Rosetta silent file (secondary structure, phi, psi, omega in degrees, C-alpha in Angstrom):
SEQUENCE: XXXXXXXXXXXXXXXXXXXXXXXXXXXXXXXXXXXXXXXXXXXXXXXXXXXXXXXXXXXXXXXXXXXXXXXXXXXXXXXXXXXXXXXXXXXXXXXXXXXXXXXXXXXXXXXXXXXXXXXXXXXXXXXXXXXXXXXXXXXXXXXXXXXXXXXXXXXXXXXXXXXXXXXXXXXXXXXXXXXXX
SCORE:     score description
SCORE:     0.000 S_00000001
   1 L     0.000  120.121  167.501   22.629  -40.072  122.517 S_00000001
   2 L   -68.602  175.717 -142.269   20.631  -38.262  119.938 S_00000001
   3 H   -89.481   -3.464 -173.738   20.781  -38.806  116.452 S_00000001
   4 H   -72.022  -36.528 -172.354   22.466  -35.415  115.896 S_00000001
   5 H   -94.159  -22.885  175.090   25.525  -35.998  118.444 S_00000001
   6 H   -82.499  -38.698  168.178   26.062  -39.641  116.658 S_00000001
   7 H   -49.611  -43.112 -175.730   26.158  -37.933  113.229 S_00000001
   8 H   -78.861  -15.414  143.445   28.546  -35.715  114.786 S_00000001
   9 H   -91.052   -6.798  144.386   31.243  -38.570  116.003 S_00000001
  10 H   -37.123  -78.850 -158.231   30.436  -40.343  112.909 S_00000001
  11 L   -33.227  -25.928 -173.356   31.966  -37.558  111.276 S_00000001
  12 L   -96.868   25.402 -179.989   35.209  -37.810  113.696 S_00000001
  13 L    39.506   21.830  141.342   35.238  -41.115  112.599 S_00000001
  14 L   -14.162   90.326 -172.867   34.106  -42.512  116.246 S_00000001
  15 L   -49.511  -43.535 -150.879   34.625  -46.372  115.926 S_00000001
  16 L   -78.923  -58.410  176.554   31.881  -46.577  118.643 S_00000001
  17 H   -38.558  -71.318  172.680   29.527  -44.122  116.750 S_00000001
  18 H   -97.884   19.486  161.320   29.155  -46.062  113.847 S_00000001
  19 H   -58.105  -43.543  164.829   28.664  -48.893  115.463 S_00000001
  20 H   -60.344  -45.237 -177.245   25.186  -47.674  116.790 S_00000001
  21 H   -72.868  -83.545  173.592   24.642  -45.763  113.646 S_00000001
  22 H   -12.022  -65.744  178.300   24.810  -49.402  111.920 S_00000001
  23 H   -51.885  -23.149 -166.369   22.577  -51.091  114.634 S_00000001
  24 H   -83.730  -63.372 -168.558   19.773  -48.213  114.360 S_00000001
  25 H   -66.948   -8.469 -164.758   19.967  -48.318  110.651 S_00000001
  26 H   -72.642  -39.837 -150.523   21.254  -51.788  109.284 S_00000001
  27 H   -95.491  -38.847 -165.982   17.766  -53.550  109.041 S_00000001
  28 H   -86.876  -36.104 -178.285   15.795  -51.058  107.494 S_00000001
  29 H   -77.441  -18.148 -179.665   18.878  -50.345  104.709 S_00000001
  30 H   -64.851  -28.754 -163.161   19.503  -54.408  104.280 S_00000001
  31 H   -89.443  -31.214  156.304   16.002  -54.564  103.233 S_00000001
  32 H   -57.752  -46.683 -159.393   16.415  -51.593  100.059 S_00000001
  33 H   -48.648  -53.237 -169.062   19.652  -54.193   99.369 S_00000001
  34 H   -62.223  -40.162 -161.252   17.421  -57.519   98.996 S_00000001
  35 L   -76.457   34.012  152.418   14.925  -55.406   97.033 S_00000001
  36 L  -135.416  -10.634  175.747   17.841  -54.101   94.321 S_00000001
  37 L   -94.229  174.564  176.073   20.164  -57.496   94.816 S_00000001
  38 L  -129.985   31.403  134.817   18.904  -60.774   93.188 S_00000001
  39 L  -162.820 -171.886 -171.800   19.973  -62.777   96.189 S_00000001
  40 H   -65.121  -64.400  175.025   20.963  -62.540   99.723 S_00000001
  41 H   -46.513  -87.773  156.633   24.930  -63.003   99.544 S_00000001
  42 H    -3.739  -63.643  155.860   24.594  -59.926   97.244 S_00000001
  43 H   -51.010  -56.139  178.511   22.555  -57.684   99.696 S_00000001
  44 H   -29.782  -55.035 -165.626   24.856  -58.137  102.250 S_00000001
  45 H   -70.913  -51.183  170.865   27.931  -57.310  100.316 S_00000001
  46 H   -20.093  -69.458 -178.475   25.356  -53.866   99.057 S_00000001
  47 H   -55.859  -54.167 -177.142   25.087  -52.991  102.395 S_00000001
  48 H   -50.195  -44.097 -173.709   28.572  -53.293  103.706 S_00000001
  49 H   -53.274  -50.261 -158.205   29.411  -51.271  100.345 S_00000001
  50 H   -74.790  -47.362  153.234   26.877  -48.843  101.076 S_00000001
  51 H     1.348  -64.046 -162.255   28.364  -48.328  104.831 S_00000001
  52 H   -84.365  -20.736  176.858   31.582  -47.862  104.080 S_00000001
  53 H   -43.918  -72.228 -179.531   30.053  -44.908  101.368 S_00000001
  54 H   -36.731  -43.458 -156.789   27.933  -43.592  104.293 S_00000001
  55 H   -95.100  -35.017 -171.558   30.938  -43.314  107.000 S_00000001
  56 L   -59.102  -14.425 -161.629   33.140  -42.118  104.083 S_00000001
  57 L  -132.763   -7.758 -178.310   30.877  -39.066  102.856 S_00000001
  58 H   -37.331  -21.067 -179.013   29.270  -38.574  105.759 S_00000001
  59 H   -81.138  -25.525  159.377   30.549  -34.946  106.303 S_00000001
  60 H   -59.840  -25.792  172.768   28.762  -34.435  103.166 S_00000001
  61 L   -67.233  152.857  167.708   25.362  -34.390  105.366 S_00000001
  62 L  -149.949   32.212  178.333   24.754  -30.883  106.599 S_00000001
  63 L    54.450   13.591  162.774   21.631  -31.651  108.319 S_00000001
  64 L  -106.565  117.950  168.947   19.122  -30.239  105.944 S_00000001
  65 L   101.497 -162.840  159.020   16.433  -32.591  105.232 S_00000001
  66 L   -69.663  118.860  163.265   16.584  -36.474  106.514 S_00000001
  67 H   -51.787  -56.972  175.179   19.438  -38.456  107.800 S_00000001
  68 H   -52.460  -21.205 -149.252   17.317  -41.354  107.071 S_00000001
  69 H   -88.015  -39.288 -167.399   16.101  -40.109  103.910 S_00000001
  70 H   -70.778  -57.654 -170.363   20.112  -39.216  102.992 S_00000001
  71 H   -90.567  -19.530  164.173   21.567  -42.515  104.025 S_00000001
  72 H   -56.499  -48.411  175.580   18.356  -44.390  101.864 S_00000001
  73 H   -60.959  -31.617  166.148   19.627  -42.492   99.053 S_00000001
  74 H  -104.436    8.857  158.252   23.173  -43.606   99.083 S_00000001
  75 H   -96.859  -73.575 -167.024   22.376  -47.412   99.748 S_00000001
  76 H   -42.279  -72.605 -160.139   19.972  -46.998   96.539 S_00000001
  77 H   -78.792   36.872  148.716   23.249  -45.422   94.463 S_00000001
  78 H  -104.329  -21.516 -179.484   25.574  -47.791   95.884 S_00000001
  79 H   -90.498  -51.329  169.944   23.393  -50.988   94.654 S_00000001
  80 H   -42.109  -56.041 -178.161   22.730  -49.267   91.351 S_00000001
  81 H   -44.859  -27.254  171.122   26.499  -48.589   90.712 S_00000001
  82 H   -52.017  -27.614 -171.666   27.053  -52.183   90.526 S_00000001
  83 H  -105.027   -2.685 -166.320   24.675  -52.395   87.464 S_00000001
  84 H   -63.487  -46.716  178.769   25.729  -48.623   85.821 S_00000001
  85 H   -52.116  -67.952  160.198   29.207  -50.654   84.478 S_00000001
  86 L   -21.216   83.157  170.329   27.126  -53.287   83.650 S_00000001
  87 L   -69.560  116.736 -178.948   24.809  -53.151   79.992 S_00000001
  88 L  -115.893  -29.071 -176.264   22.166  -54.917   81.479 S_00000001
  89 L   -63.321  162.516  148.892   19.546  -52.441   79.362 S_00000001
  90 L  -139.399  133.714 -176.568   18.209  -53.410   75.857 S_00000001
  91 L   -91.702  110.269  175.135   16.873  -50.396   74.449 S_00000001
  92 L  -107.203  155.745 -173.876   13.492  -51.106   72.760 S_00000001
  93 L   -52.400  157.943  115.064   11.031  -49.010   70.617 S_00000001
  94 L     5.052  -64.492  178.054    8.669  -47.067   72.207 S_00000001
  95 L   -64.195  -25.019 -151.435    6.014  -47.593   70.042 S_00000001
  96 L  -112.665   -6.523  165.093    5.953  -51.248   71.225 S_00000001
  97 L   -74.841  135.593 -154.385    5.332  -50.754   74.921 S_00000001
  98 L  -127.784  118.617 -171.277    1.950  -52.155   76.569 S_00000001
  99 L   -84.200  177.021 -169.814    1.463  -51.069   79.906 S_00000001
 100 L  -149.362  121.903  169.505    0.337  -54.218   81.476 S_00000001
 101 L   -68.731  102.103 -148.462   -2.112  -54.864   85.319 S_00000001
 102 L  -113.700  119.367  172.481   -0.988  -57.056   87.936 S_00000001
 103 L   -82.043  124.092  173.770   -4.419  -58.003   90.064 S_00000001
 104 L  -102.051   88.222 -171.751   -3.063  -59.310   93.233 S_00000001
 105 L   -83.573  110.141  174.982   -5.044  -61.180   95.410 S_00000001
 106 L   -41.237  -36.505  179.502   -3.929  -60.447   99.010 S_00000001
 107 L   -71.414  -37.053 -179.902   -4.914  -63.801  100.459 S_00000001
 108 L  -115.303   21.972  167.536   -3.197  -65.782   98.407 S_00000001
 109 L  -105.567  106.443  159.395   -0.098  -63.698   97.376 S_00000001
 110 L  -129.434  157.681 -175.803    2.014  -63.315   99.994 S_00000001
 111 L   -17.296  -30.012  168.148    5.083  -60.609  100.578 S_00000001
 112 H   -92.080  -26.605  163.756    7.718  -62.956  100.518 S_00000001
 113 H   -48.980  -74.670  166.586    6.479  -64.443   97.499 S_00000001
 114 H     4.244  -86.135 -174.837    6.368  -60.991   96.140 S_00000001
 115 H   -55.360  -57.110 -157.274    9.827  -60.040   97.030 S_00000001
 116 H   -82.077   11.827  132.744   11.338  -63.342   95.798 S_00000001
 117 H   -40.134  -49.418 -156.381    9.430  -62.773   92.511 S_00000001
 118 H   -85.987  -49.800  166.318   10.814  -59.362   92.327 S_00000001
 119 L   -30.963  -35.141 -174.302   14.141  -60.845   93.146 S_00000001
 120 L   -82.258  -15.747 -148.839   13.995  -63.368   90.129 S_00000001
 121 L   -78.949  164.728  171.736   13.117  -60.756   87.592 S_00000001
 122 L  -105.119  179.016 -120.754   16.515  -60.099   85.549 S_00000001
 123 L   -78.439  -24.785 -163.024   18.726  -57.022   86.907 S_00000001
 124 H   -86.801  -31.987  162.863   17.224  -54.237   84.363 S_00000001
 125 H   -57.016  -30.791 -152.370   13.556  -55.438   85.115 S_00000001
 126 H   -87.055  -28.432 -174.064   14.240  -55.718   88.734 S_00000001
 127 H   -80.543  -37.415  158.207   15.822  -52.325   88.764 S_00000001
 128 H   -43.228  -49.286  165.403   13.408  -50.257   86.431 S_00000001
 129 H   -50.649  -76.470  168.352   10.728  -51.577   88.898 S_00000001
 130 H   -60.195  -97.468 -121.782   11.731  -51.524   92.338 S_00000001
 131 H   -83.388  -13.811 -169.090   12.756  -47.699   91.574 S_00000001
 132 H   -86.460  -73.147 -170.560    9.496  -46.837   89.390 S_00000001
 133 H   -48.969  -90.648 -157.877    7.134  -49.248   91.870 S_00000001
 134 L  -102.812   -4.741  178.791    8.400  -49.217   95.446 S_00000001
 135 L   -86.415  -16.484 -160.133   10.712  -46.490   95.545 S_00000001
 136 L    61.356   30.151 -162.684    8.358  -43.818   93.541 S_00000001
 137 L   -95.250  162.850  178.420   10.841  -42.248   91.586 S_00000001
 138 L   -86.784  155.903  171.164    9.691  -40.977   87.604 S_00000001
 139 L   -31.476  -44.053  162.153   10.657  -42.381   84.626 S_00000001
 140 L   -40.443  -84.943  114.205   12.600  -39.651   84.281 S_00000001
 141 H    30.091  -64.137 -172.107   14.276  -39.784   87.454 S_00000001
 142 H   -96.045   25.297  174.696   14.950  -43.508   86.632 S_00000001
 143 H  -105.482  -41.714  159.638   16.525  -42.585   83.334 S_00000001
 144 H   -61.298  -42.302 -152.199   19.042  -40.918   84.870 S_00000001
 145 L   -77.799  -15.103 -162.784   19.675  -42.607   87.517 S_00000001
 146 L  -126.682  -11.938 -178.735   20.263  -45.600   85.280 S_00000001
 147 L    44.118   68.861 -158.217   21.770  -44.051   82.407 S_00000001
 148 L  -152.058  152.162  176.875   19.287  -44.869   80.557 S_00000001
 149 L  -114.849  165.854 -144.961   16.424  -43.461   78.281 S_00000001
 150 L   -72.547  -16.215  165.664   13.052  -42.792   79.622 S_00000001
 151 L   -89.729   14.331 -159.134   11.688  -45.119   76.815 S_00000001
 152 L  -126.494  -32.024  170.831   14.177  -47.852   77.716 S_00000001
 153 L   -80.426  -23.839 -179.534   12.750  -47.337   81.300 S_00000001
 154 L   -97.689  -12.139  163.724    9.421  -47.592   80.506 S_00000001
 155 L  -114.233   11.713  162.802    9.528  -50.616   78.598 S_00000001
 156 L  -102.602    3.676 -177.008   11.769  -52.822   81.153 S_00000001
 157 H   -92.864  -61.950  170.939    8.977  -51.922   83.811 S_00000001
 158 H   -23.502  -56.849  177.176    6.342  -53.320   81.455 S_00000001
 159 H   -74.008  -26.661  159.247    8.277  -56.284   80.754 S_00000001
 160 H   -37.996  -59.380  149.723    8.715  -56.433   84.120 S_00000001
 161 H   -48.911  -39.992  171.018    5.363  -56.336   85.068 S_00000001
 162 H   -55.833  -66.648  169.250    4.339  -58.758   82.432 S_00000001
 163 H   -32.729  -96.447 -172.485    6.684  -61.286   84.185 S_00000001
 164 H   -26.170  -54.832  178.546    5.590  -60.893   87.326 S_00000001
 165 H   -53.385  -37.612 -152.863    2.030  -60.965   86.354 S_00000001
 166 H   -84.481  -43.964 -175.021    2.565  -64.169   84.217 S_00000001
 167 H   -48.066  -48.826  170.929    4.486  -65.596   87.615 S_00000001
 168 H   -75.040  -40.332  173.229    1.376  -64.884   90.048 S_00000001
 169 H   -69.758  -21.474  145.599   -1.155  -66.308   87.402 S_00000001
 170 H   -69.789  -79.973 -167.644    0.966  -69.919   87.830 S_00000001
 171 H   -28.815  -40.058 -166.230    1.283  -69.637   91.045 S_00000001
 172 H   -70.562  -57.552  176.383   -2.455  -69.055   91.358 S_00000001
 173 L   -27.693  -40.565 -174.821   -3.010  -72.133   88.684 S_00000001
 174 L   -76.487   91.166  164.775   -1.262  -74.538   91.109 S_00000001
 175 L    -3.854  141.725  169.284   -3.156  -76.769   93.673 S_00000001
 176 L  -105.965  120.708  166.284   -2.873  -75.934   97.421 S_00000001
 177 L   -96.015  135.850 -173.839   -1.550  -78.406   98.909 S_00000001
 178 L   -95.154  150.481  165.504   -2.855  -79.347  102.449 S_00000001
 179 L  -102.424  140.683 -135.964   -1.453  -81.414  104.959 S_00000001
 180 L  -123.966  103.380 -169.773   -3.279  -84.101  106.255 S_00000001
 181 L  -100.187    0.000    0.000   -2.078  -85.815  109.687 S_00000001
C-alpha cells in the first residue's frame, strides 16, 4: 500500500491503517520524544499523545509538502505543549549572554552519552537546545514556539551549552577504566 492510500484510510479512521502508519513511523517519532522528554516513561507517553494528535487532525494534511515532515512537526508541538503551561523560562538580560564552544572529541564522546546529557539538562535548556541545535529552527522561530523572547531563548541555549560543555570536560577528567581478566 502506498503511503498516499494509508493517509487516505487514516483519514476514514481505518483501525488497520493506523496501525501500519504507527509501525512505519513510531521509531523515528519516539526518538524526537526522548530528545524533548527528560526520561523514557515520558517519551512514550509524548508519543502516544502525539498519535492520537496525528490520527485526530490528520484530515488537516492536504498533501502539500511532507507527510513525514508534517507528522515531525506535530510530535515536536505535542512535546512542547507539555512545557507551554509550564514557566519553566527565567527571562535573563541580554546583555549578559556569552555564547559558549563545546569541542567534542568523537572518540571519546559517545551519542548516547550525548543524548543522556541532553536529557539531564533542565526542561528550558533542554528545549531551547534541541530546537536551536538538532532541530535547526531560529531563535526566532524558538521564541514563538515557546512563548518566549528571543533573548530568553538565546540565553537558555548558552546556559545550556555551558552545562553540557562543563559535563563533557568531567567526563573527559575521569580515568578509563579497563577491565582486566
Amino acid at each position: 500500500m502506498s503511503l498516499d492510500q494509508l493517509i487516505k484510510k487514516c483519514k476514514k479512521q481505518d483501525a488497520k491503517a493506523q496501525e501500519q502508519l504507527y509501525r512505519l513511523y513510531g521509531s523515528k517519532l519516539f526518538s524526537i520524544c526522548l530528545k524533548y522528554s527528560n526520561n523514557y516513561a515520558n517519551a512514550e507517553d509524548t508519543l502516544q499523545d502525539a498519535f492520537i494528535t496525528i490520527f485526530a487532525k490528520i484530515s488537516q494534511y492536504k498533501g502539500q509538502g511532507s507527510f513525514e515532515g508534517w507528522i515531525k512537526r506535530v510530535t515536536i508541538n505535542t512535546a512542547l505543549q507539555k512545557y507551554r503551561k509550564q514557566k519553566v523560562f527565567e527571562i535573563i538580560n541580554e546583555e549578559q549572554i556569552e555564547e559558549v564552544a563545546i569541542e567534542i572529541d568523537e572518540d571519546n564522546v559517545s551519542l548516547d552519552y550525548l543524548l543522556q546529557i541532553i536529557q539531564q539538562l533542565p526542561d528550558r535548556y533542554r528545549l531551547v537546545f534541541n530546537l536551536y541545535v538538532l532541530d535547526g529552527y531560529s531563535h526566532k522561530e524558538v521564541a514563538e514556539m515557546l512563548d518566549i523572547s528571543v533573548g530568553t531563548s538565546k540565553s537558555n541555549l548558552a546556559r545550556a551549552r555551558y552545562i553540557l560543555k562543563e559535563k563533557i570536560e568531567s567526563n573527559k577528567e575521569q580515568p578509563v577504566q579497563s577491565i582486566e581478566g
